[in-house]
Amino acid sequence: MIEARVDYEERIMSDKKSFNIVPDIRLLVDIGQANYQVPEAISELIANSMDAKLVDKEITIDVEIAENRISLIDDGKGMSQNVLGEALRLAAQMDQFTGNTQNRKGMYGLGMKAACSSLGSHWNIVSKPQGDNYEYSIVLDLNEWLKKADRQGWEVVVTKALHDPKTSALGNREHGTAIIITKLRDSETFPTAVIEKLSMAYRPHLLAGDKIVVNQNLVSAKSYELIDNRTWDINLEVNGHKITGWYGLDIRTHNDGNYGINIYRQGQLVEAWNKDFLRQHLMSSRVVGEIELPFIAANFHKLGFNKSTEEWKIVKKVMTTELKQAVKASGDMAKNKQDPMRQAKAIKGLDIALGIAGATLSHQNAHPIPESHVVETGVEQPDATQESMILIQTMNQIVLDGDVYSLSYKFDVITDPTIPWDFLFESKSKDLLAVINTESRLYQTSTDQEFVGILALSEAVVGFLIRDLGYTYAKARELRDNWLFDALSSRVRAN
């Protein structure tokens, strides 16, 4: 029985065979079929440059796009001979070779190789570390690479040479890396498309002072056109991880899909115009914003996130809640299109719903009436038995039966240019805000904005007394006339 068992185990062992599973050298070519468009491939190379920034120093990255050549040169920390050689290894864990302990954009060790291969078949990579008199280079022609007899021969040669600014691809840079791609797959690349891609892909870096130049054009961070130029901060926590960013409301609705949240990881755009946190509908299409999401893994191409994790599900839940009031405000703006104040009302409602301190109608750009215009009105203060009357204590306050209402005005756009002004009243804070339409002929032909503000407030007082306090028009006009007389009298005395 024992002999039979031994014989069986020997036969099993004799059936085992080891295989070398080093991939075929063609893989270096095939990863270029990674569905990168040229702007995306260049963006991925820039991610490596950003990861190679010197500590506490901005980086400058020069990109040149020509008919038969694409180059990218940075002034980052550069690579030694050993590090450059390892950088060509597929799926290399570069932190083990560089000693880096910071979070990086690169995750899979494939980005540079896939990006270079998707751009063209001839690569020249030159790198010079800080403080090193030598530079190190690799020249790789994929067409020649495929002719190798050894299909598992993954060796590359890294050349060491004394750095000469006159002949080096790095020029007079003291450190950095240059990548020059020729024999391009696509020779019809428009620099404007690359600039547009990079302006959004690296917006956090550009705002922080890092520079990207494409064909001698400095790339500017993407700008947003927001109502009142207002943004609301996002500061959330998921399982001990931070979600930071902002959101706002676009000045127009979008049927082009360019709305939602742009999601960044380590300052690199991973998913543009994500709509998982809001309903995909024209009513919601004013909501825009950005978040930094460093703790969710991006997919292989960095064109989205791994959304099967529990953490992503929590992120979706908390972000949906966070944007709920903004989505409502966007929808409110799409309603009542005949109301020229609908945008201002929606913004006010959003502030109040969020419990923002000072979320009153006299918000951004509002002007209180100058204190120099304080006057005595000559109107007696009412007692409890008298009919309600208005007592003006100052030009920026109205007192009615003991209730104090503040007055202010602001200049803003109202969609209908025939409307010179309108008003908003917040009952909770007792703020009355007159909004002067900067598109109106009255505003554009006036040379005295303060006077226009007083006129607008006089109309706001009438509307407020009738609509909100129930006065008849005759009574409201009488009180308005008294108030306006005093307001103009103060200007005469001041002059």
Short mmCIF file of C-alpha atoms in Angstrom, two decimals:
data_model
loop_
_atom_site.label_atom_id
_atom_site.label_comp_id
_atom_site.label_asym_id
_atom_site.label_seq_id
_atom_site.Cartn_x
_atom_site.Cartn_y
_atom_site.Cartn_z
CA MET A 1 0.00 0.00 0.00
CA ILE A 2 2.85 2.35 0.91
CA GLU A 3 4.75 1.42 -2.25
CA ALA A 4 1.68 2.13 -4.37
CA ARG A 5 1.31 5.61 -2.83
CA VAL A 6 4.98 6.45 -3.47
CA ASP A 7 4.67 5.28 -7.05
CA TYR A 8 1.59 7.46 -7.55
CA GLU A 9 3.33 10.58 -6.18
CA GLU A 10 6.34 9.95 -8.39
CA ARG A 11 4.12 9.76 -11.47
CA ILE A 12 2.39 13.03 -10.45
CA MET A 13 5.74 14.78 -10.04
CA SER A 14 6.91 13.53 -13.40
CA ASP A 15 3.86 15.19 -15.06
CA LYS A 16 4.82 18.72 -13.81
CA LYS A 17 6.69 21.12 -16.07
CA SER A 18 7.83 24.73 -15.51
CA PHE A 19 7.21 27.49 -18.06
CA ASN A 20 8.79 30.92 -18.44
CA ILE A 21 5.88 33.31 -18.83
CA VAL A 22 7.88 36.37 -19.82
CA PRO A 23 5.58 38.06 -22.37
CA ASP A 24 6.38 38.24 -26.04
CA ILE A 25 8.26 41.39 -27.01
CA ARG A 26 5.30 42.39 -29.17
CA LEU A 27 3.50 43.48 -26.01
CA LEU A 28 5.49 46.72 -26.01
CA VAL A 29 3.90 47.52 -29.36
CA ASP A 30 0.44 46.19 -28.55
CA ILE A 31 0.02 48.37 -25.44
CA GLY A 32 0.00 51.29 -27.87
CA GLN A 33 -3.45 50.11 -28.92
CA ALA A 34 -4.71 51.31 -25.53
CA ASN A 35 -7.33 53.58 -27.10
CA TYR A 36 -5.40 56.74 -26.21
CA GLN A 37 -6.14 59.70 -28.42
CA VAL A 38 -3.13 61.98 -28.94
CA PRO A 39 -4.23 64.57 -26.33
CA GLU A 40 -4.80 61.77 -23.81
CA ALA A 41 -1.40 60.20 -24.52
CA ILE A 42 0.36 63.54 -24.06
CA SER A 43 -1.64 64.08 -20.88
CA GLU A 44 -0.41 60.73 -19.56
CA LEU A 45 3.22 61.65 -20.25
CA ILE A 46 2.67 64.91 -18.40
CA ALA A 47 1.43 62.89 -15.41
CA ASN A 48 4.89 61.34 -15.18
CA SER A 49 6.48 64.78 -15.33
CA MET A 50 4.22 66.05 -12.56
CA ASP A 51 5.18 63.04 -10.44
CA ALA A 52 8.83 64.01 -10.99
CA LYS A 53 8.49 67.55 -9.64
CA LEU A 54 11.18 68.76 -7.31
CA VAL A 55 9.91 69.31 -3.78
CA ASP A 56 8.49 72.82 -3.20
CA LYS A 57 9.26 73.94 -6.75
CA GLU A 58 6.97 74.52 -9.71
CA ILE A 59 7.64 72.52 -12.85
CA THR A 60 7.65 73.71 -16.46
CA ILE A 61 6.75 71.26 -19.21
CA ASP A 62 7.32 72.17 -22.87
CA VAL A 63 5.33 70.27 -25.47
CA GLU A 64 6.03 70.60 -29.19
CA ILE A 65 3.70 69.07 -31.77
CA ALA A 66 4.85 68.91 -35.38
CA GLU A 67 3.76 66.93 -38.41
CA ASN A 68 6.29 64.14 -37.82
CA ARG A 69 7.46 64.73 -34.26
CA ILE A 70 6.07 65.13 -30.75
CA SER A 71 8.33 66.11 -27.89
CA LEU A 72 7.85 66.73 -24.19
CA ILE A 73 10.62 68.24 -22.06
CA ASP A 74 10.35 69.00 -18.34
CA ASP A 75 12.63 70.42 -15.66
CA GLY A 76 11.71 67.82 -13.06
CA LYS A 77 14.14 65.85 -10.92
CA GLY A 78 15.33 63.62 -13.80
CA MET A 79 16.30 59.93 -13.71
CA SER A 80 19.56 58.13 -13.06
CA GLN A 81 20.81 55.40 -15.37
CA ASN A 82 19.29 52.65 -13.24
CA VAL A 83 15.97 54.42 -12.76
CA LEU A 84 15.62 55.15 -16.49
CA GLY A 85 16.26 51.50 -17.29
CA GLU A 86 13.61 50.38 -14.80
CA ALA A 87 11.17 52.96 -16.17
CA LEU A 88 10.96 50.91 -19.39
CA ARG A 89 9.98 47.78 -17.48
CA LEU A 90 6.28 47.01 -17.80
CA ALA A 91 4.40 47.21 -14.49
CA ALA A 92 7.55 48.32 -12.64
CA GLN A 93 6.97 49.56 -9.09
CA MET A 94 9.09 52.67 -9.52
CA ASP A 95 8.91 53.80 -5.90
CA GLN A 96 11.17 50.85 -5.03
CA PHE A 97 13.89 52.28 -7.29
CA THR A 98 13.43 56.00 -6.69
CA GLY A 99 12.78 55.90 -2.94
CA ASN A 100 9.71 58.06 -3.47
CA THR A 101 7.29 58.12 -0.52
CA GLN A 102 4.77 60.62 -1.95
CA ASN A 103 1.48 59.72 -3.58
CA ARG A 104 1.83 59.55 -7.34
CA LYS A 105 -0.45 59.70 -10.34
CA GLY A 106 1.14 56.60 -11.85
CA MET A 107 -0.32 53.40 -10.42
CA TYR A 108 0.23 50.50 -12.81
CA GLY A 109 3.70 51.13 -14.24
CA LEU A 110 2.34 51.15 -17.78
CA GLY A 111 1.40 54.77 -18.49
CA MET A 112 4.59 56.07 -20.10
CA LYS A 113 5.11 52.98 -22.24
CA ALA A 114 1.48 52.85 -23.39
CA ALA A 115 1.45 56.59 -24.14
CA CYS A 116 4.72 56.53 -26.11
CA SER A 117 3.66 53.45 -28.08
CA SER A 118 0.30 55.00 -28.94
CA LEU A 119 2.02 58.14 -30.27
CA GLY A 120 4.70 56.58 -32.45
CA SER A 121 7.20 53.81 -33.01
CA HIS A 122 10.50 55.62 -32.45
CA TRP A 123 11.33 56.85 -28.95
CA ASN A 124 14.26 58.87 -27.70
CA ILE A 125 14.23 59.42 -23.94
CA VAL A 126 16.92 61.58 -22.31
CA SER A 127 17.12 62.31 -18.59
CA LYS A 128 19.50 64.19 -16.31
CA PRO A 129 19.22 64.03 -12.52
CA GLN A 130 19.76 67.10 -10.38
CA GLY A 131 23.41 67.53 -9.46
CA ASP A 132 24.66 65.04 -12.05
CA ASN A 133 27.04 66.08 -14.83
CA TYR A 134 25.87 63.18 -16.99
CA GLU A 135 22.67 62.49 -18.86
CA TYR A 136 21.21 59.09 -19.64
CA SER A 137 19.31 58.09 -22.75
CA ILE A 138 17.40 55.27 -24.39
CA VAL A 139 16.67 55.03 -28.11
CA LEU A 140 14.01 52.50 -29.04
CA ASP A 141 12.61 51.78 -32.48
CA LEU A 142 9.63 49.43 -32.20
CA ASN A 143 9.98 48.28 -35.79
CA GLU A 144 13.52 47.11 -35.08
CA TRP A 145 12.41 45.79 -31.70
CA LEU A 146 9.99 43.38 -33.38
CA LYS A 147 12.77 41.98 -35.58
CA LYS A 148 14.60 40.54 -32.58
CA ALA A 149 15.11 36.78 -32.78
CA ASP A 150 14.64 36.34 -29.05
CA ARG A 151 10.90 36.88 -28.52
CA GLN A 152 11.52 37.13 -24.79
CA GLY A 153 14.47 39.49 -25.04
CA TRP A 154 13.35 42.52 -23.11
CA GLU A 155 16.78 44.07 -22.59
CA VAL A 156 17.25 47.77 -23.33
CA VAL A 157 20.47 49.79 -23.41
CA VAL A 158 20.82 52.99 -21.38
CA THR A 159 23.65 55.21 -22.62
CA LYS A 160 25.61 57.47 -20.28
CA ALA A 161 27.11 60.66 -21.73
CA LEU A 162 28.46 63.94 -20.44
CA HIS A 163 25.71 66.56 -20.62
CA ASP A 164 26.34 69.14 -23.34
CA PRO A 165 23.72 71.93 -23.44
CA LYS A 166 24.53 72.63 -27.09
CA THR A 167 23.61 69.16 -28.33
CA SER A 168 21.38 67.71 -25.60
CA ALA A 169 17.63 67.42 -26.06
CA LEU A 170 17.41 68.99 -22.58
CA GLY A 171 19.21 72.12 -23.72
CA ASN A 172 20.57 74.13 -20.82
CA ARG A 173 18.24 72.62 -18.24
CA GLU A 174 20.21 71.48 -15.20
CA HIS A 175 17.84 68.55 -14.64
CA GLY A 176 14.78 67.01 -16.22
CA THR A 177 13.57 64.55 -18.82
CA ALA A 178 12.95 64.80 -22.57
CA ILE A 179 10.78 62.39 -24.55
CA ILE A 180 10.90 62.69 -28.34
CA ILE A 181 8.53 60.54 -30.41
CA THR A 182 8.87 60.21 -34.19
CA LYS A 183 7.38 57.88 -36.80
CA LEU A 184 4.00 58.99 -35.54
CA ARG A 185 0.84 56.94 -35.76
CA ASP A 186 -1.23 60.10 -36.27
CA SER A 187 0.38 63.04 -38.05
CA GLU A 188 -2.70 65.27 -38.00
CA THR A 189 -2.79 66.43 -34.40
CA PHE A 190 -4.14 69.90 -33.66
CA PRO A 191 -2.32 71.71 -30.82
CA THR A 192 -5.55 73.46 -29.85
CA ALA A 193 -7.12 70.10 -28.98
CA VAL A 194 -4.14 69.28 -26.75
CA ILE A 195 -4.29 72.69 -25.07
CA GLU A 196 -8.01 72.28 -24.38
CA LYS A 197 -7.41 68.83 -22.90
CA LEU A 198 -4.54 69.91 -20.67
CA SER A 199 -6.27 73.08 -19.43
CA MET A 200 -8.83 70.90 -17.68
CA ALA A 201 -6.75 67.77 -17.06
CA TYR A 202 -4.21 69.63 -14.91
CA ARG A 203 -6.23 72.61 -13.75
CA PRO A 204 -5.19 72.21 -10.07
CA HIS A 205 -1.52 72.17 -11.07
CA LEU A 206 -1.88 75.18 -13.35
CA LEU A 207 -3.64 77.16 -10.64
CA ALA A 208 -0.84 76.23 -8.21
CA GLY A 209 1.85 77.67 -10.50
CA ASP A 210 3.03 74.72 -12.58
CA LYS A 211 3.43 75.59 -16.27
CA ILE A 212 2.60 73.66 -19.42
CA VAL A 213 3.55 75.20 -22.77
CA VAL A 214 2.25 73.75 -26.06
CA ASN A 215 3.90 75.02 -29.23
CA GLN A 216 5.02 78.12 -27.29
CA ASN A 217 1.47 78.77 -26.01
CA LEU A 218 1.12 78.85 -22.24
CA VAL A 219 -1.77 76.65 -21.18
CA SER A 220 -4.22 78.43 -18.89
CA ALA A 221 -6.36 76.66 -16.35
CA LYS A 222 -9.89 76.02 -17.55
CA SER A 223 -12.26 78.79 -16.52
CA TYR A 224 -15.91 78.44 -15.55
CA GLU A 225 -18.69 80.93 -16.17
CA LEU A 226 -20.64 80.85 -12.93
CA ILE A 227 -23.63 82.83 -11.81
CA ASP A 228 -22.38 85.65 -9.54
CA ASN A 229 -18.95 83.95 -9.76
CA ARG A 230 -20.13 82.02 -6.72
CA THR A 231 -18.74 78.68 -5.57
CA TRP A 232 -19.65 76.54 -2.58
CA ASP A 233 -16.96 74.47 -0.88
CA ILE A 234 -17.06 70.68 -0.58
CA ASN A 235 -15.43 69.23 2.55
CA LEU A 236 -16.58 65.68 3.22
CA GLU A 237 -15.14 62.59 4.85
CA VAL A 238 -15.55 58.96 3.84
CA ASN A 239 -14.05 56.29 6.10
CA GLY A 240 -11.38 58.68 7.27
CA HIS A 241 -10.61 59.94 3.75
CA LYS A 242 -11.21 63.53 2.65
CA ILE A 243 -13.22 64.70 -0.34
CA THR A 244 -12.49 68.34 -1.11
CA GLY A 245 -13.58 70.64 -3.89
CA TRP A 246 -16.31 73.04 -4.90
CA TYR A 247 -19.46 73.39 -6.96
CA GLY A 248 -21.30 76.25 -8.60
CA LEU A 249 -24.06 77.06 -11.07
CA ASP A 250 -23.23 77.75 -14.70
CA ILE A 251 -24.67 80.87 -16.31
CA ARG A 252 -26.36 78.69 -18.92
CA THR A 253 -27.91 75.25 -19.28
CA HIS A 254 -26.04 72.58 -21.25
CA ASN A 255 -27.31 70.10 -23.78
CA ASP A 256 -23.72 69.24 -24.77
CA GLY A 257 -23.08 67.15 -21.66
CA ASN A 258 -20.53 69.59 -20.25
CA TYR A 259 -21.94 69.70 -16.75
CA GLY A 260 -21.53 67.68 -13.59
CA ILE A 261 -18.43 67.16 -11.46
CA ASN A 262 -14.88 66.86 -12.76
CA ILE A 263 -13.11 64.31 -10.55
CA TYR A 264 -9.38 64.56 -9.96
CA ARG A 265 -6.90 62.18 -8.38
CA GLN A 266 -3.59 63.68 -7.22
CA GLY A 267 -4.36 66.78 -9.30
CA GLN A 268 -4.97 64.86 -12.55
CA LEU A 269 -8.40 64.69 -14.15
CA VAL A 270 -9.62 61.10 -14.16
CA GLU A 271 -13.28 61.55 -15.03
CA ALA A 272 -14.74 64.59 -16.76
CA TRP A 273 -18.30 65.77 -16.20
CA ASN A 274 -19.32 62.93 -13.91
CA LYS A 275 -23.10 62.80 -13.47
CA ASP A 276 -23.40 59.99 -10.94
CA PHE A 277 -24.27 62.54 -8.24
CA LEU A 278 -27.14 64.25 -10.04
CA ARG A 279 -29.95 63.52 -12.44
CA GLN A 280 -28.87 63.68 -16.10
CA HIS A 281 -31.36 66.22 -17.29
CA LEU A 282 -31.38 69.70 -18.77
CA MET A 283 -32.93 70.91 -15.50
CA SER A 284 -29.74 69.89 -13.66
CA SER A 285 -27.29 71.01 -16.32
CA ARG A 286 -26.14 74.19 -14.60
CA VAL A 287 -24.43 72.23 -11.83
CA VAL A 288 -20.66 72.14 -12.30
CA GLY A 289 -17.72 71.62 -9.98
CA GLU A 290 -14.56 69.73 -9.08
CA ILE A 291 -13.51 67.30 -6.39
CA GLU A 292 -10.21 65.68 -5.45
CA LEU A 293 -10.73 61.96 -4.83
CA PRO A 294 -7.35 60.43 -3.95
CA PHE A 295 -8.51 57.25 -2.24
CA ILE A 296 -10.49 55.58 -5.07
CA ALA A 297 -8.40 53.69 -7.64
CA ALA A 298 -8.61 54.86 -11.24
CA ASN A 299 -9.02 52.38 -14.05
CA PHE A 300 -6.14 51.37 -16.30
CA HIS A 301 -6.51 54.27 -18.72
CA LYS A 302 -7.28 56.81 -15.95
CA LEU A 303 -10.52 57.59 -17.76
CA GLY A 304 -12.73 56.64 -14.84
CA PHE A 305 -12.78 55.09 -11.39
CA ASN A 306 -13.31 51.63 -10.01
CA LYS A 307 -16.97 52.01 -9.11
CA SER A 308 -17.51 48.52 -7.78
CA THR A 309 -16.01 49.30 -4.37
CA GLU A 310 -17.99 50.04 -1.22
CA GLU A 311 -16.08 53.30 -0.84
CA TRP A 312 -17.29 54.53 -4.23
CA LYS A 313 -20.86 53.70 -3.27
CA ILE A 314 -20.45 55.81 -0.13
CA VAL A 315 -18.87 58.62 -2.15
CA LYS A 316 -21.84 58.56 -4.51
CA LYS A 317 -24.28 58.73 -1.62
CA VAL A 318 -22.62 61.63 0.22
CA MET A 319 -21.98 63.61 -2.95
CA THR A 320 -25.57 63.17 -4.11
CA THR A 321 -26.70 64.59 -0.78
CA GLU A 322 -24.12 67.39 -1.00
CA LEU A 323 -25.35 68.51 -4.43
CA LYS A 324 -29.07 68.11 -3.72
CA GLN A 325 -29.72 71.81 -3.08
CA ALA A 326 -27.59 72.87 -6.07
CA VAL A 327 -29.60 70.53 -8.31
CA LYS A 328 -32.79 72.07 -6.94
CA ALA A 329 -31.49 75.58 -7.60
CA SER A 330 -30.59 74.59 -11.17
CA GLY A 331 -34.10 73.27 -11.67
CA ASP A 332 -35.64 76.41 -10.18
CA MET A 333 -33.75 78.52 -12.72
CA ALA A 334 -35.22 76.48 -15.54
CA LYS A 335 -38.72 77.25 -14.31
CA ASN A 336 -40.64 80.53 -14.39
CA LYS A 337 -38.63 81.86 -17.30
CA GLN A 338 -40.78 84.98 -17.37
CA ASP A 339 -39.42 85.92 -13.94
CA PRO A 340 -36.24 87.96 -14.55
CA MET A 341 -35.20 87.43 -10.91
CA ARG A 342 -35.39 83.65 -10.96
CA GLN A 343 -31.61 83.20 -10.86
CA ALA A 344 -31.15 85.52 -7.89
CA LYS A 345 -33.99 83.81 -6.05
CA ALA A 346 -32.51 80.37 -6.71
CA ILE A 347 -29.09 81.46 -5.41
CA LYS A 348 -30.70 82.96 -2.33
CA GLY A 349 -32.66 79.77 -1.72
CA LEU A 350 -29.47 77.69 -2.07
CA ASP A 351 -27.63 79.81 0.49
CA ILE A 352 -30.50 79.61 2.94
CA ALA A 353 -30.90 75.83 2.47
CA LEU A 354 -27.20 75.38 3.19
CA GLY A 355 -27.48 77.44 6.36
CA ILE A 356 -24.71 79.80 5.26
CA ALA A 357 -24.13 82.51 7.82
CA GLY A 358 -25.32 85.83 6.46
CA ALA A 359 -27.28 84.18 3.68
CA THR A 360 -29.45 87.24 3.14
CA LEU A 361 -30.50 89.15 0.10
CA SER A 362 -27.76 91.74 0.59
CA HIS A 363 -25.13 89.28 -0.59
CA GLN A 364 -22.26 89.56 -3.04
CA ASN A 365 -21.79 93.06 -4.53
CA ALA A 366 -24.70 94.57 -2.60
CA HIS A 367 -24.41 98.23 -1.61
CA PRO A 368 -25.84 99.63 1.63
CA ILE A 369 -27.03 103.21 1.41
CA PRO A 370 -24.16 105.43 2.65
CA GLU A 371 -24.46 106.52 6.28
CA SER A 372 -23.74 110.12 5.20
CA HIS A 373 -27.35 110.18 4.01
CA VAL A 374 -28.89 109.77 7.49
CA VAL A 375 -31.70 112.31 7.91
CA GLU A 376 -34.55 113.19 10.20
CA THR A 377 -37.83 112.53 8.41
CA GLY A 378 -40.30 114.54 10.39
CA VAL A 379 -42.62 111.53 10.46
CA GLU A 380 -43.98 110.78 13.91
CA GLN A 381 -43.32 107.35 15.35
CA PRO A 382 -46.61 105.46 15.61
CA ASP A 383 -48.05 104.23 18.87
CA ALA A 384 -50.03 101.00 19.27
CA THR A 385 -53.34 102.64 18.36
CA GLN A 386 -52.20 104.41 15.23
CA GLU A 387 -52.35 103.08 11.70
CA SER A 388 -49.03 101.51 10.70
CA MET A 389 -46.58 104.08 9.36
CA ILE A 390 -42.96 103.87 8.23
CA LEU A 391 -40.26 105.59 10.25
CA ILE A 392 -36.92 106.00 8.52
CA GLN A 393 -34.18 105.89 11.13
CA THR A 394 -31.35 105.85 8.57
CA MET A 395 -31.17 105.59 4.82
CA ASN A 396 -30.26 101.91 5.03
CA GLN A 397 -33.01 100.98 7.47
CA ILE A 398 -36.77 101.11 7.53
CA VAL A 399 -38.68 100.57 10.76
CA LEU A 400 -42.28 99.43 10.61
CA ASP A 401 -44.17 98.86 13.86
CA GLY A 402 -40.93 98.13 15.64
CA ASP A 403 -39.57 95.77 12.98
CA VAL A 404 -36.30 96.87 11.40
CA TYR A 405 -35.79 96.17 7.70
CA SER A 406 -32.39 96.68 6.08
CA LEU A 407 -32.05 98.23 2.62
CA SER A 408 -29.34 97.61 0.05
CA TYR A 409 -28.91 97.43 -3.69
CA LYS A 410 -26.68 95.63 -6.17
CA PHE A 411 -25.92 95.83 -9.88
CA ASP A 412 -26.48 92.60 -11.79
CA VAL A 413 -27.73 91.21 -15.08
CA ILE A 414 -31.47 90.72 -15.51
CA THR A 415 -32.23 88.83 -18.70
CA ASP A 416 -34.84 91.32 -19.97
CA PRO A 417 -33.11 94.64 -20.86
CA THR A 418 -36.43 96.51 -20.72
CA ILE A 419 -36.62 95.93 -16.95
CA PRO A 420 -34.55 98.62 -15.17
CA TRP A 421 -34.64 96.91 -11.77
CA ASP A 422 -36.39 94.41 -9.54
CA PHE A 423 -36.25 93.51 -5.87
CA LEU A 424 -35.96 90.59 -3.48
CA PHE A 425 -37.20 90.40 0.08
CA GLU A 426 -36.07 87.85 2.64
CA SER A 427 -38.66 87.67 5.41
CA LYS A 428 -36.49 85.71 7.82
CA SER A 429 -33.65 88.22 7.87
CA LYS A 430 -35.85 91.22 6.94
CA ASP A 431 -33.54 92.23 4.11
CA LEU A 432 -34.82 94.20 1.15
CA LEU A 433 -32.50 94.13 -1.87
CA ALA A 434 -32.99 96.19 -5.04
CA VAL A 435 -31.29 94.71 -8.11
CA ILE A 436 -30.39 97.20 -10.83
CA ASN A 437 -30.22 95.67 -14.30
CA THR A 438 -26.83 96.44 -15.86
CA GLU A 439 -28.32 95.57 -19.27
CA SER A 440 -30.98 98.27 -19.00
CA ARG A 441 -30.80 101.58 -20.84
CA LEU A 442 -31.33 103.47 -17.59
CA TYR A 443 -28.20 102.02 -16.05
CA GLN A 444 -26.08 102.33 -19.17
CA THR A 445 -26.92 106.01 -19.71
CA SER A 446 -26.72 107.09 -16.06
CA THR A 447 -23.61 108.74 -14.63
CA ASP A 448 -24.84 108.62 -11.03
CA GLN A 449 -25.08 105.01 -9.87
CA GLU A 450 -25.94 105.99 -6.32
CA PHE A 451 -28.92 107.97 -7.53
CA VAL A 452 -30.05 105.01 -9.64
CA GLY A 453 -29.72 102.84 -6.53
CA ILE A 454 -32.00 105.16 -4.54
CA LEU A 455 -34.60 105.17 -7.31
CA ALA A 456 -34.51 101.39 -7.49
CA LEU A 457 -34.92 101.16 -3.72
CA SER A 458 -37.89 103.52 -3.86
CA GLU A 459 -39.62 101.16 -6.27
CA ALA A 460 -38.57 98.20 -4.13
CA VAL A 461 -40.20 99.84 -1.10
CA VAL A 462 -43.49 100.17 -2.99
CA GLY A 463 -43.42 96.59 -4.22
CA PHE A 464 -42.46 95.29 -0.79
CA LEU A 465 -45.27 97.18 0.98
CA ILE A 466 -47.89 95.96 -1.48
CA ARG A 467 -46.75 92.38 -2.08
CA ASP A 468 -45.34 91.41 1.27
CA LEU A 469 -47.14 93.64 3.80
CA GLY A 470 -50.50 94.04 2.08
CA TYR A 471 -50.63 97.83 1.70
CA THR A 472 -52.83 99.40 -0.94
CA TYR A 473 -51.05 100.99 -3.83
CA ALA A 474 -52.15 104.48 -2.78
CA LYS A 475 -50.81 104.06 0.75
CA ALA A 476 -47.59 102.40 -0.43
CA ARG A 477 -46.99 105.22 -2.93
CA GLU A 478 -47.59 107.88 -0.26
CA LEU A 479 -45.05 106.28 2.07
CA ARG A 480 -42.61 105.78 -0.81
CA ASP A 481 -42.90 109.45 -1.81
CA ASN A 482 -42.09 110.56 1.74
CA TRP A 483 -39.12 108.21 1.88
CA LEU A 484 -37.85 109.32 -1.53
CA PHE A 485 -38.23 113.01 -0.61
CA ASP A 486 -36.03 112.48 2.43
CA ALA A 487 -33.53 110.43 0.46
CA LEU A 488 -33.13 113.15 -2.18
CA SER A 489 -33.07 115.88 0.46
CA SER A 490 -30.08 114.21 2.07
CA ARG A 491 -28.24 114.26 -1.25
CA VAL A 492 -28.96 117.99 -1.66
CA ARG A 493 -27.58 118.74 1.82
CA ALA A 494 -24.57 116.49 1.23
CA ASN A 495 -23.74 118.41 -1.95
#
